[in-house]
Amino acid sequence: MADTADTRTPAEIEADIRRRREVLAETLDEIGVRVHPKTIVGDAKAKVVSNIDHTLGRAYVQVNRAVSDVRAQFVDEQGAPRLERVVPVALVAVGLVGLLALGARRRRG
């Protein structure tokens, strides 16, 4: 059978009680800070900002990849333009701008 007798002196018991009260006071202070409305709002804002940063980072990577893919279509490994691809795209762009200009001119006239 285990010995359940407390062999501590009253001063030791009081010291233990004092330490436990200090620990409990610190814990209650921490809980008070965590449940404070400003802390909750700040944590929510931080989470939103983190999610936005993550989303923007992913979007940047995707845009960078798309630009690299497009660049690879119009530039060779040495960095020189691929005229067989640049010239037709330029002609289509000029044609579209011309059609838009003619359409705008006819609406005014």
N, CA, C and O atoms as a printed pandas DataFrame, in Angstrom:
     atom_number atom_name residue_name chain_id  residue_number  x_coord  y_coord  z_coord
0              1         N          MET        A               1    0.847   -1.175    0.000
1              2        CA          MET        A               1    0.000    0.000    0.000
2              3         C          MET        A               1    0.894    1.241    0.000
3              4         O          MET        A               1    1.886    1.296    0.727
4              5         N          ALA        A               2    0.538    2.241   -0.823
5              6        CA          ALA        A               2    1.363    3.445   -0.950
6              7         C          ALA        A               2    1.167    4.349    0.249
7              8         O          ALA        A               2    0.087    4.423    0.835
8              9         N          ASP        A               3    2.229    5.022    0.589
9             10        CA          ASP        A               3    2.193    5.958    1.716
10            11         C          ASP        A               3    1.610    7.268    1.213
11            12         O          ASP        A               3    2.212    7.890    0.338
12            13         N          THR        A               4    0.472    7.717    1.719
13            14        CA          THR        A               4   -0.198    8.937    1.270
14            15         C          THR        A               4    0.057   10.104    2.213
15            16         O          THR        A               4   -0.523   11.175    2.034
16            17         N          ALA        A               5    0.877    9.926    3.171
17            18        CA          ALA        A               5    1.140   10.995    4.132
18            19         C          ALA        A               5    1.977   12.080    3.470
19            20         O          ALA        A               5    2.964   11.794    2.793
20            21         N          ASP        A               6    1.567   13.336    3.675
21            22        CA          ASP        A               6    2.298   14.479    3.121
22            23         C          ASP        A               6    3.379   14.868    4.118
23            24         O          ASP        A               6    3.088   15.203    5.266
24            25         N          THR        A               7    4.623   14.820    3.674
25            26        CA          THR        A               7    5.739   15.103    4.577
26            27         C          THR        A               7    6.247   16.525    4.413
27            28         O          THR        A               7    7.294   16.877    4.956
28            29         N          ARG        A               8    5.510   17.351    3.663
29            30        CA          ARG        A               8    5.953   18.736    3.471
30            31         C          ARG        A               8    5.578   19.567    4.693
31            32         O          ARG        A               8    4.612   19.295    5.406
32            33         N          THR        A               9    6.385   20.576    4.886
33            34        CA          THR        A               9    6.100   21.495    5.988
34            35         C          THR        A               9    5.038   22.492    5.534
35            36         O          THR        A               9    4.817   22.638    4.332
36            37         N          PRO        A              10    4.380   23.179    6.459
37            38        CA          PRO        A              10    3.390   24.196    6.072
38            39         C          PRO        A              10    4.012   25.285    5.190
39            40         O          PRO        A              10    3.333   25.795    4.299
40            41         N          ALA        A              11    5.255   25.649    5.404
41            42        CA          ALA        A              11    5.912   26.672    4.585
42            43         C          ALA        A              11    6.083   26.173    3.150
43            44         O          ALA        A              11    5.915   26.943    2.204
44            45         N          GLU        A              12    6.418   24.882    2.979
45            46        CA          GLU        A              12    6.573   24.314    1.639
46            47         C          GLU        A              12    5.226   24.262    0.923
47            48         O          GLU        A              12    5.138   24.538   -0.274
48            49         N          ILE        A              13    4.189   23.909    1.659
49            50        CA          ILE        A              13    2.848   23.868    1.064
50            51         C          ILE        A              13    2.419   25.272    0.618
51            52         O          ILE        A              13    1.855   25.438   -0.464
52            53         N          GLU        A              14    2.685   26.271    1.451
53            54        CA          GLU        A              14    2.346   27.653    1.097
54            55         C          GLU        A              14    3.141   28.100   -0.127
55            56         O          GLU        A              14    2.607   28.790   -0.996
56            57         N          ALA        A              15    4.403   27.713   -0.200
57            58        CA          ALA        A              15    5.232   28.073   -1.361
58            59         C          ALA        A              15    4.682   27.414   -2.631
59            60         O          ALA        A              15    4.642   28.045   -3.687
60            61         N          ASP        A              16    4.253   26.138   -2.531
61            62        CA          ASP        A              16    3.662   25.455   -3.678
62            63         C          ASP        A              16    2.378   26.144   -4.119
63            64         O          ASP        A              16    2.144   26.331   -5.313
64            65         N          ILE        A              17    1.560   26.516   -3.166
65            66        CA          ILE        A              17    0.303   27.211   -3.479
66            67         C          ILE        A              17    0.598   28.543   -4.162
67            68         O          ILE        A              17   -0.065   28.906   -5.133
68            69         N          ARG        A              18    1.582   29.260   -3.660
69            70        CA          ARG        A              18    1.962   30.555   -4.235
70            71         C          ARG        A              18    2.425   30.375   -5.686
71            72         O          ARG        A              18    2.029   31.147   -6.559
72            73         N          ARG        A              19    3.267   29.352   -5.951
73            74        CA          ARG        A              19    3.764   29.097   -7.308
74            75         C          ARG        A              19    2.609   28.735   -8.243
75            76         O          ARG        A              19    2.546   29.214   -9.375
76            77         N          ARG        A              20    1.701   27.892   -7.765
77            78        CA          ARG        A              20    0.567   27.491   -8.599
78            79         C          ARG        A              20   -0.352   28.672   -8.896
79            80         O          ARG        A              20   -0.902   28.769   -9.993
80            81         N          ARG        A              21   -0.520   29.559   -7.938
81            82        CA          ARG        A              21   -1.333   30.763   -8.181
82            83         C          ARG        A              21   -0.679   31.637   -9.253
83            84         O          ARG        A              21   -1.366   32.194  -10.109
84            85         N          GLU        A              22    0.660   31.755   -9.203
85            86        CA          GLU        A              22    1.368   32.562  -10.209
86            87         C          GLU        A              22    1.223   31.946  -11.599
87            88         O          GLU        A              22    1.007   32.653  -12.582
88            89         N          VAL        A              23    1.343   30.622  -11.667
89            90        CA          VAL        A              23    1.180   29.941  -12.954
90            91         C          VAL        A              23   -0.244   30.124  -13.464
91            92         O          VAL        A              23   -0.449   30.403  -14.645
92            93         N          LEU        A              24   -1.225   29.967  -12.583
93            94        CA          LEU        A              24   -2.617   30.167  -12.985
94            95         C          LEU        A              24   -2.878   31.603  -13.419
95            96         O          LEU        A              24   -3.619   31.836  -14.374
96            97         N          ALA        A              25   -2.276   32.567  -12.728
97            98        CA          ALA        A              25   -2.442   33.976  -13.102
98            99         C          ALA        A              25   -1.868   34.224  -14.497
99           100         O          ALA        A              25   -2.479   34.927  -15.302
100          101         N          GLU        A              26   -0.698   33.650  -14.786
101          102        CA          GLU        A              26   -0.102   33.806  -16.117
102          103         C          GLU        A              26   -0.990   33.168  -17.179
103          104         O          GLU        A              26   -1.188   33.731  -18.256
104          105         N          THR        A              27   -1.523   31.989  -16.868
105          106        CA          THR        A              27   -2.392   31.297  -17.814
106          107         C          THR        A              27   -3.656   32.108  -18.081
107          108         O          THR        A              27   -4.088   32.232  -19.227
108          109         N          LEU        A              28   -4.244   32.656  -17.027
109          110        CA          LEU        A              28   -5.452   33.478  -17.206
110          111         C          LEU        A              28   -5.145   34.741  -18.009
111          112         O          LEU        A              28   -5.948   35.152  -18.846
112          113         N          ASP        A              29   -3.993   35.355  -17.762
113          114        CA          ASP        A              29   -3.598   36.522  -18.554
114          115         C          ASP        A              29   -3.470   36.155  -20.032
115          116         O          ASP        A              29   -3.932   36.890  -20.905
116          117         N          GLU        A              30   -2.844   35.021  -20.301
117          118        CA          GLU        A              30   -2.677   34.575  -21.682
118          119         C          GLU        A              30   -4.028   34.300  -22.332
119          120         O          GLU        A              30   -4.246   34.662  -23.488
120          121         N          ILE        A              31   -4.926   33.669  -21.604
121          122        CA          ILE        A              31   -6.267   33.411  -22.141
122          123         C          ILE        A              31   -6.987   34.732  -22.404
123          124         O          ILE        A              31   -7.672   34.882  -23.416
124          125         N          GLY        A              32   -6.828   35.682  -21.492
125          126        CA          GLY        A              32   -7.446   36.991  -21.676
126          127         C          GLY        A              32   -6.949   37.682  -22.930
127          128         O          GLY        A              32   -7.724   38.331  -23.633
128          129         N          VAL        A              33   -5.666   37.547  -23.216
129          130        CA          VAL        A              33   -5.115   38.162  -24.427
130          131         C          VAL        A              33   -5.633   37.442  -25.664
131          132         O          VAL        A              33   -5.973   38.082  -26.659
132          133         N          ARG        A              34   -5.694   36.129  -25.608
133          134        CA          ARG        A              34   -6.136   35.352  -26.773
134          135         C          ARG        A              34   -7.589   35.600  -27.137
135          136         O          ARG        A              34   -7.932   35.604  -28.320
136          137         N          VAL        A              35   -8.450   35.806  -26.151
137          138        CA          VAL        A              35   -9.879   35.982  -26.447
138          139         C          VAL        A              35  -10.272   37.455  -26.563
139          140         O          VAL        A              35  -11.446   37.765  -26.764
140          141         N          HIS        A              36   -9.312   38.356  -26.439
141          142        CA          HIS        A              36   -9.604   39.781  -26.593
142          143         C          HIS        A              36  -10.015   40.036  -28.041
143          144         O          HIS        A              36   -9.400   39.488  -28.956
144          145         N          PRO        A              37  -11.037   40.854  -28.268
145          146        CA          PRO        A              37  -11.514   41.102  -29.635
146          147         C          PRO        A              37  -10.423   41.617  -30.582
147          148         O          PRO        A              37  -10.383   41.226  -31.749
148          149         N          LYS        A              38   -9.556   42.474  -30.094
149          150        CA          LYS        A              38   -8.488   42.992  -30.960
150          151         C          LYS        A              38   -7.548   41.872  -31.398
151          152         O          LYS        A              38   -7.087   41.854  -32.540
152          153         N          THR        A              39   -7.267   40.945  -30.496
153          154        CA          THR        A              39   -6.396   39.823  -30.840
154          155         C          THR        A              39   -7.074   38.927  -31.871
155          156         O          THR        A              39   -6.438   38.485  -32.828
156          157         N          ILE        A              40   -8.357   38.661  -31.677
157          158        CA          ILE        A              40   -9.087   37.816  -32.616
158          159         C          ILE        A              40   -9.127   38.469  -33.991
159          160         O          ILE        A              40   -8.897   37.800  -34.999
160          161         N          VAL        A              41   -9.413   39.760  -34.045
161          162        CA          VAL        A              41   -9.447   40.484  -35.322
162          163         C          VAL        A              41   -8.059   40.486  -35.957
163          164         O          VAL        A              41   -7.928   40.270  -37.162
164          165         N          GLY        A              42   -7.034   40.724  -35.163
165          166        CA          GLY        A              42   -5.668   40.726  -35.692
166          167         C          GLY        A              42   -5.275   39.378  -36.258
167          168         O          GLY        A              42   -4.648   39.302  -37.314
168          169         N          ASP        A              43   -5.642   38.308  -35.558
169          170        CA          ASP        A              43   -5.351   36.968  -36.060
170          171         C          ASP        A              43   -6.100   36.690  -37.357
171          172         O          ASP        A              43   -5.551   36.089  -38.280
172          173         N          ALA        A              44   -7.347   37.125  -37.423
173          174        CA          ALA        A              44   -8.140   36.922  -38.646
174          175         C          ALA        A              44   -7.527   37.698  -39.814
175          176         O          ALA        A              44   -7.433   37.180  -40.927
176          177         N          LYS        A              45   -7.114   38.936  -39.557
177          178        CA          LYS        A              45   -6.482   39.731  -40.614
178          179         C          LYS        A              45   -5.185   39.082  -41.079
179          180         O          LYS        A              45   -4.905   39.030  -42.276
180          181         N          ALA        A              46   -4.404   38.593  -40.142
181          182        CA          ALA        A              46   -3.139   37.941  -40.495
182          183         C          ALA        A              46   -3.387   36.710  -41.352
183          184         O          ALA        A              46   -2.633   36.439  -42.287
184          185         N          LYS        A              47   -4.434   35.969  -41.040
185          186        CA          LYS        A              47   -4.746   34.771  -41.819
186          187         C          LYS        A              47   -5.171   35.156  -43.234
187          188         O          LYS        A              47   -4.766   34.517  -44.205
188          189         N          VAL        A              48   -5.988   36.201  -43.345
189          190        CA          VAL        A              48   -6.432   36.657  -44.665
190          191         C          VAL        A              48   -5.236   37.132  -45.483
191          192         O          VAL        A              48   -5.106   36.783  -46.657
192          193         N          VAL        A              49   -4.369   37.920  -44.873
193          194        CA          VAL        A              49   -3.184   38.417  -45.585
194          195         C          VAL        A              49   -2.304   37.251  -46.032
195          196         O          VAL        A              49   -1.775   37.254  -47.143
196          197         N          SER        A              50   -2.155   36.275  -45.174
197          198        CA          SER        A              50   -1.355   35.104  -45.528
198          199         C          SER        A              50   -1.961   34.376  -46.723
199          200         O          SER        A              50   -1.242   33.972  -47.637
200          201         N          ASN        A              51   -3.277   34.211  -46.717
201          202        CA          ASN        A              51   -3.940   33.546  -47.842
202          203         C          ASN        A              51   -3.808   34.356  -49.123
203          204         O          ASN        A              51   -3.595   33.794  -50.198
204          205         N          ILE        A              52   -3.934   35.676  -49.012
205          206        CA          ILE        A              52   -3.785   36.536  -50.188
206          207         C          ILE        A              52   -2.361   36.449  -50.717
207          208         O          ILE        A              52   -2.157   36.332  -51.925
208          209         N          ASP        A              53   -1.374   36.506  -49.827
209          210        CA          ASP        A              53    0.019   36.392  -50.251
210          211         C          ASP        A              53    0.257   35.062  -50.958
211          212         O          ASP        A              53    0.938   35.005  -51.982
212          213         N          HIS        A              54   -0.312   33.997  -50.401
213          214        CA          HIS        A              54   -0.142   32.676  -51.015
214          215         C          HIS        A              54   -0.783   32.644  -52.400
215          216         O          HIS        A              54   -0.198   32.112  -53.343
216          217         N          THR        A              55   -1.987   33.213  -52.525
217          218        CA          THR        A              55   -2.692   33.235  -53.806
218          219         C          THR        A              55   -1.934   34.083  -54.823
219          220         O          THR        A              55   -1.789   33.690  -55.980
220          221         N          LEU        A              56   -1.454   35.239  -54.393
221          222        CA          LEU        A              56   -0.695   36.104  -55.298
222          223         C          LEU        A              56    0.598   35.434  -55.735
223          224         O          LEU        A              56    1.009   35.558  -56.889
224          225         N          GLY        A              57    1.232   34.731  -54.820
225          226        CA          GLY        A              57    2.465   34.018  -55.172
226          227         C          GLY        A              57    2.208   32.958  -56.219
227          228         O          GLY        A              57    2.987   32.808  -57.160
228          229         N          ARG        A              58    1.112   32.215  -56.063
229          230        CA          ARG        A              58    0.768   31.190  -57.055
230          231         C          ARG        A              58    0.427   31.838  -58.391
231          232         O          ARG        A              58    0.826   31.340  -59.443
232          233         N          ALA        A              59   -0.312   32.953  -58.353
233          234        CA          ALA        A              59   -0.667   33.650  -59.589
234          235         C          ALA        A              59    0.589   34.165  -60.287
235          236         O          ALA        A              59    0.699   34.083  -61.511
236          237         N          TYR        A              60    1.536   34.696  -59.511
237          238        CA          TYR        A              60    2.788   35.195  -60.101
238          239         C          TYR        A              60    3.527   34.072  -60.807
239          240         O          TYR        A              60    4.036   34.257  -61.913
240          241         N          VAL        A              61    3.586   32.914  -60.175
241          242        CA          VAL        A              61    4.277   31.783  -60.779
242          243         C          VAL        A              61    3.591   31.370  -62.073
243          244         O          VAL        A              61    4.263   31.081  -63.064
244          245         N          GLN        A              62    2.261   31.339  -62.078
245          246        CA          GLN        A              62    1.536   30.946  -63.281
246          247         C          GLN        A              62    1.720   31.962  -64.406
247          248         O          GLN        A              62    1.907   31.583  -65.562
248          249         N          VAL        A              63    1.669   33.245  -64.070
249          250        CA          VAL        A              63    1.869   34.283  -65.087
250          251         C          VAL        A              63    3.290   34.221  -65.620
251          252         O          VAL        A              63    3.507   34.332  -66.826
252          253         N          ASN        A              64    4.252   34.045  -64.736
253          254        CA          ASN        A              64    5.645   33.953  -65.158
254          255         C          ASN        A              64    5.840   32.759  -66.091
255          256         O          ASN        A              64    6.554   32.856  -67.089
256          257         N          ARG        A              65    5.204   31.636  -65.764
257          258        CA          ARG        A              65    5.298   30.443  -66.614
258          259         C          ARG        A              65    4.668   30.710  -67.977
259          260         O          ARG        A              65    5.219   30.312  -69.004
260          261         N          ALA        A              66    3.501   31.391  -67.993
261          262        CA          ALA        A              66    2.831   31.688  -69.262
262          263         C          ALA        A              66    3.672   32.619  -70.126
263          264         O          ALA        A              66    3.774   32.426  -71.337
264          265         N          VAL        A              67    4.273   33.628  -69.500
265          266        CA          VAL        A              67    5.134   34.557  -70.248
266          267         C          VAL        A              67    6.332   33.810  -70.812
267          268         O          VAL        A              67    6.725   34.042  -71.955
268          269         N          SER        A              68    6.906   32.928  -70.033
269          270        CA          SER        A              68    8.052   32.146  -70.513
270          271         C          SER        A              68    7.643   31.259  -71.676
271          272         O          SER        A              68    8.396   31.113  -72.638
272          273         N          ASP        A              69    6.453   30.665  -71.598
273          274        CA          ASP        A              69    5.979   29.820  -72.699
274          275         C          ASP        A              69    5.765   30.638  -73.966
275          276         O          ASP        A              69    6.145   30.207  -75.055
276          277         N          VAL        A              70    5.156   31.820  -73.830
277          278        CA          VAL        A              70    4.930   32.681  -74.994
278          279         C          VAL        A              70    6.266   33.151  -75.562
279          280         O          VAL        A              70    6.460   33.160  -76.777
280          281         N          ARG        A              71    7.169   33.535  -74.693
281          282        CA          ARG        A              71    8.486   33.979  -75.143
282          283         C          ARG        A              71    9.197   32.857  -75.907
283          284         O          ARG        A              71    9.858   33.107  -76.915
284          285         N          ALA        A              72    9.056   31.633  -75.423
285          286        CA          ALA        A              72    9.696   30.504  -76.102
286          287         C          ALA        A              72    9.117   30.304  -77.503
287          288         O          ALA        A              72    9.813   29.795  -78.383
288          289         N          GLN        A              73    7.859   30.693  -77.729
289          290        CA          GLN        A              73    7.260   30.559  -79.049
290          291         C          GLN        A              73    7.817   31.576  -80.043
291          292         O          GLN        A              73    7.853   31.311  -81.245
292          293         N          PHE        A              74    8.253   32.739  -79.551
293          294        CA          PHE        A              74    8.673   33.810  -80.449
294          295         C          PHE        A              74   10.166   34.111  -80.435
295          296         O          PHE        A              74   10.636   34.943  -81.211
296          297         N          VAL        A              75   10.914   33.448  -79.564
297          298        CA          VAL        A              75   12.356   33.698  -79.462
298          299         C          VAL        A              75   13.058   32.353  -79.429
299          300         O          VAL        A              75   12.611   31.428  -78.750
300          301         N          ASP        A              76   14.171   32.244  -80.173
301          302        CA          ASP        A              76   14.909   30.977  -80.151
302          303         C          ASP        A              76   15.861   30.928  -78.960
303          304         O          ASP        A              76   15.903   31.854  -78.151
304          305         N          GLU        A              77   16.626   29.836  -78.859
305          306        CA          GLU        A              77   17.491   29.634  -77.702
306          307         C          GLU        A              77   18.568   30.711  -77.553
307          308         O          GLU        A              77   19.023   30.989  -76.443
308          309         N          GLN        A              78   18.973   31.316  -78.672
309          310        CA          GLN        A              78   19.994   32.371  -78.611
310          311         C          GLN        A              78   19.412   33.745  -78.310
311          312         O          GLN        A              78   20.161   34.697  -78.093
312          313         N          GLY        A              79   18.112   33.860  -78.293
313          314        CA          GLY        A              79   17.463   35.137  -77.985
314          315         C          GLY        A              79   17.044   35.909  -79.222
315          316         O          GLY        A              79   16.514   37.014  -79.115
316          317         N          ALA        A              80   17.278   35.335  -80.401
317          318        CA          ALA        A              80   16.890   36.002  -81.643
318          319         C          ALA        A              80   15.408   35.739  -81.912
319          320         O          ALA        A              80   14.909   34.653  -81.618
320          321         N          PRO        A              81   14.701   36.727  -82.471
321          322        CA          PRO        A              81   13.275   36.525  -82.744
322          323         C          PRO        A              81   13.067   35.493  -83.857
323          324         O          PRO        A              81   13.845   35.431  -84.810
324          325         N          ARG        A              82   12.023   34.695  -83.728
325          326        CA          ARG        A              82   11.649   33.729  -84.770
326          327         C          ARG        A              82   10.694   34.442  -85.722
327          328         O          ARG        A              82    9.499   34.563  -85.454
328          329         N          LEU        A              83   11.242   34.904  -86.828
329          330        CA          LEU        A              83   10.466   35.715  -87.762
330          331         C          LEU        A              83    9.301   34.938  -88.352
331          332         O          LEU        A              83    8.265   35.526  -88.661
332          333         N          GLU        A              84    9.451   33.617  -88.516
333          334        CA          GLU        A              84    8.359   32.827  -89.081
334          335         C          GLU        A              84    7.135   32.822  -88.172
335          336         O          GLU        A              84    6.042   32.466  -88.610
336          337         N          ARG        A              85    7.306   33.210  -86.922
337          338        CA          ARG        A              85    6.164   33.288  -85.993
338          339         C          ARG        A              85    5.799   34.739  -85.661
339          340         O          ARG        A              85    4.631   35.047  -85.424
340          341         N          VAL        A              86    6.790   35.625  -85.643
341          342        CA          VAL        A              86    6.543   37.015  -85.267
342          343         C          VAL        A              86    5.775   37.751  -86.357
343          344         O          VAL        A              86    4.838   38.494  -86.063
344          345         N          VAL        A              87    6.168   37.546  -87.624
345          346        CA          VAL        A              87    5.558   38.292  -88.734
346          347         C          VAL        A              87    4.060   37.984  -88.856
347          348         O          VAL        A              87    3.278   38.930  -88.954
348          349         N          PRO        A              88    3.615   36.733  -88.855
349          350        CA          PRO        A              88    2.165   36.501  -88.957
350          351         C          PRO        A              88    1.372   37.100  -87.789
351          352         O          PRO        A              88    0.278   37.628  -87.988
352          353         N          VAL        A              89    1.917   37.019  -86.585
353          354        CA          VAL        A              89    1.217   37.586  -85.426
354          355         C          VAL        A              89    1.140   39.102  -85.548
355          356         O          VAL        A              89    0.116   39.702  -85.220
356          357         N          ALA        A              90    2.213   39.720  -86.017
357          358        CA          ALA        A              90    2.209   41.173  -86.196
358          359         C          ALA        A              90    1.188   41.575  -87.264
359          360         O          ALA        A              90    0.487   42.574  -87.101
360          361         N          LEU        A              91    1.097   40.803  -88.359
361          362        CA          LEU        A              91    0.123   41.117  -89.406
362          363         C          LEU        A              91   -1.308   40.985  -88.889
363          364         O          LEU        A              91   -2.160   41.815  -89.208
364          365         N          VAL        A              92   -1.577   39.960  -88.101
365          366        CA          VAL        A              92   -2.911   39.795  -87.529
366          367         C          VAL        A              92   -3.233   40.952  -86.589
367          368         O          VAL        A              92   -4.353   41.463  -86.597
368          369         N          ALA        A              93   -2.256   41.370  -85.776
369          370        CA          ALA        A              93   -2.478   42.489  -84.850
370          371         C          ALA        A              93   -2.772   43.774  -85.618
371          372         O          ALA        A              93   -3.686   44.514  -85.254
372          373         N          VAL        A              94   -2.011   44.046  -86.672
373          374        CA          VAL        A              94   -2.236   45.251  -87.474
374          375         C          VAL        A              94   -3.614   45.178  -88.141
375          376         O          VAL        A              94   -4.322   46.182  -88.213
376          377         N          GLY        A              95   -3.990   44.002  -88.624
377          378        CA          GLY        A              95   -5.307   43.846  -89.246
378          379         C          GLY        A              95   -6.438   44.096  -88.259
379          380         O          GLY        A              95   -7.421   44.755  -88.598
380          381         N          LEU        A              96   -6.310   43.576  -87.034
381          382        CA          LEU        A              96   -7.337   43.809  -86.014
382          383         C          LEU        A              96   -7.458   45.282  -85.651
383          384         O          LEU        A              96   -8.565   45.803  -85.506
384          385         N          VAL        A              97   -6.324   45.951  -85.505
385          386        CA          VAL        A              97   -6.353   47.380  -85.193
386          387         C          VAL        A              97   -7.014   48.149  -86.334
387          388         O          VAL        A              97   -7.785   49.079  -86.097
388          389         N          GLY        A              98   -6.711   47.759  -87.571
389          390        CA          GLY        A              98   -7.333   48.413  -88.721
390          391         C          GLY        A              98   -8.837   48.209  -88.746
391          392         O          GLY        A              98   -9.588   49.146  -89.015
392          393         N          LEU        A              99   -9.280   46.997  -88.468
393          394        CA          LEU        A              99  -10.715   46.732  -88.438
394          395         C          LEU        A              99  -11.404   47.517  -87.332
395          396         O          LEU        A              99  -12.496   48.048  -87.535
396          397         N          LEU        A             100  -10.783   47.593  -86.177
397          398        CA          LEU        A             100  -11.359   48.375  -85.076
398          399         C          LEU        A             100  -11.435   49.848  -85.437
399          400         O          LEU        A             100  -12.415   50.518  -85.109
400          401         N          ALA        A             101  -10.408   50.362  -86.112
401          402        CA          ALA        A             101  -10.410   51.776  -86.516
402          403         C          ALA        A             101  -11.512   52.041  -87.534
403          404         O          ALA        A             101  -12.198   53.060  -87.458
404          405         N          LEU        A             102  -11.684   51.125  -88.491
405          406        CA          LEU        A             102  -12.731   51.309  -89.490
406          407         C          LEU        A             102  -14.117   51.227  -88.843
407          408         O          LEU        A             102  -15.015   51.993  -89.195
408          409         N          GLY        A             103  -14.288   50.306  -87.907
409          410        CA          GLY        A             103  -15.567   50.185  -87.222
410          411         C          GLY        A             103  -15.897   51.422  -86.411
411          412         O          GLY        A             103  -17.048   51.856  -86.372
412          413         N          ALA        A             104  -14.897   51.985  -85.767
413          414        CA          ALA        A             104  -15.125   53.209  -84.988
414          415         C          ALA        A             104  -15.435   54.385  -85.902
415          416         O          ALA        A             104  -16.255   55.236  -85.557
416          417         N          ARG        A             105  -14.793   54.442  -87.059
417          418        CA          ARG        A             105  -15.008   55.552  -88.006
418          419         C          ARG        A             105  -16.428   55.477  -88.591
419          420         O          ARG        A             105  -17.078   56.505  -88.780
420          421         N          ARG        A             106  -16.901   54.266  -88.874
421          422        CA          ARG        A             106  -18.243   54.114  -89.462
422          423         C          ARG        A             106  -19.333   54.461  -88.455
423          424         O          ARG        A             106  -20.371   55.005  -88.833
424          425         N          ARG        A             107  -19.111   54.155  -87.181
425          426        CA          ARG        A             107  -20.118   54.491  -86.170
426          427         C          ARG        A             107  -20.254   55.991  -86.008
427          428         O          ARG        A             107  -21.353   56.491  -85.771
428          429         N          ARG        A             108  -19.157   56.711  -86.133
429          430        CA          ARG        A             108  -19.207   58.167  -85.968
430          431         C          ARG        A             108  -19.843   58.826  -87.194
431          432         O          ARG        A             108  -20.514   59.851  -87.075
432          433         N          GLY        A             109  -19.633   58.243  -88.355
433          434        CA          GLY        A             109  -20.041   58.876  -89.608
434          435         C          GLY        A             109  -21.422   58.645  -90.032
435          436         O          GLY        A             109  -21.839   59.146  -91.076
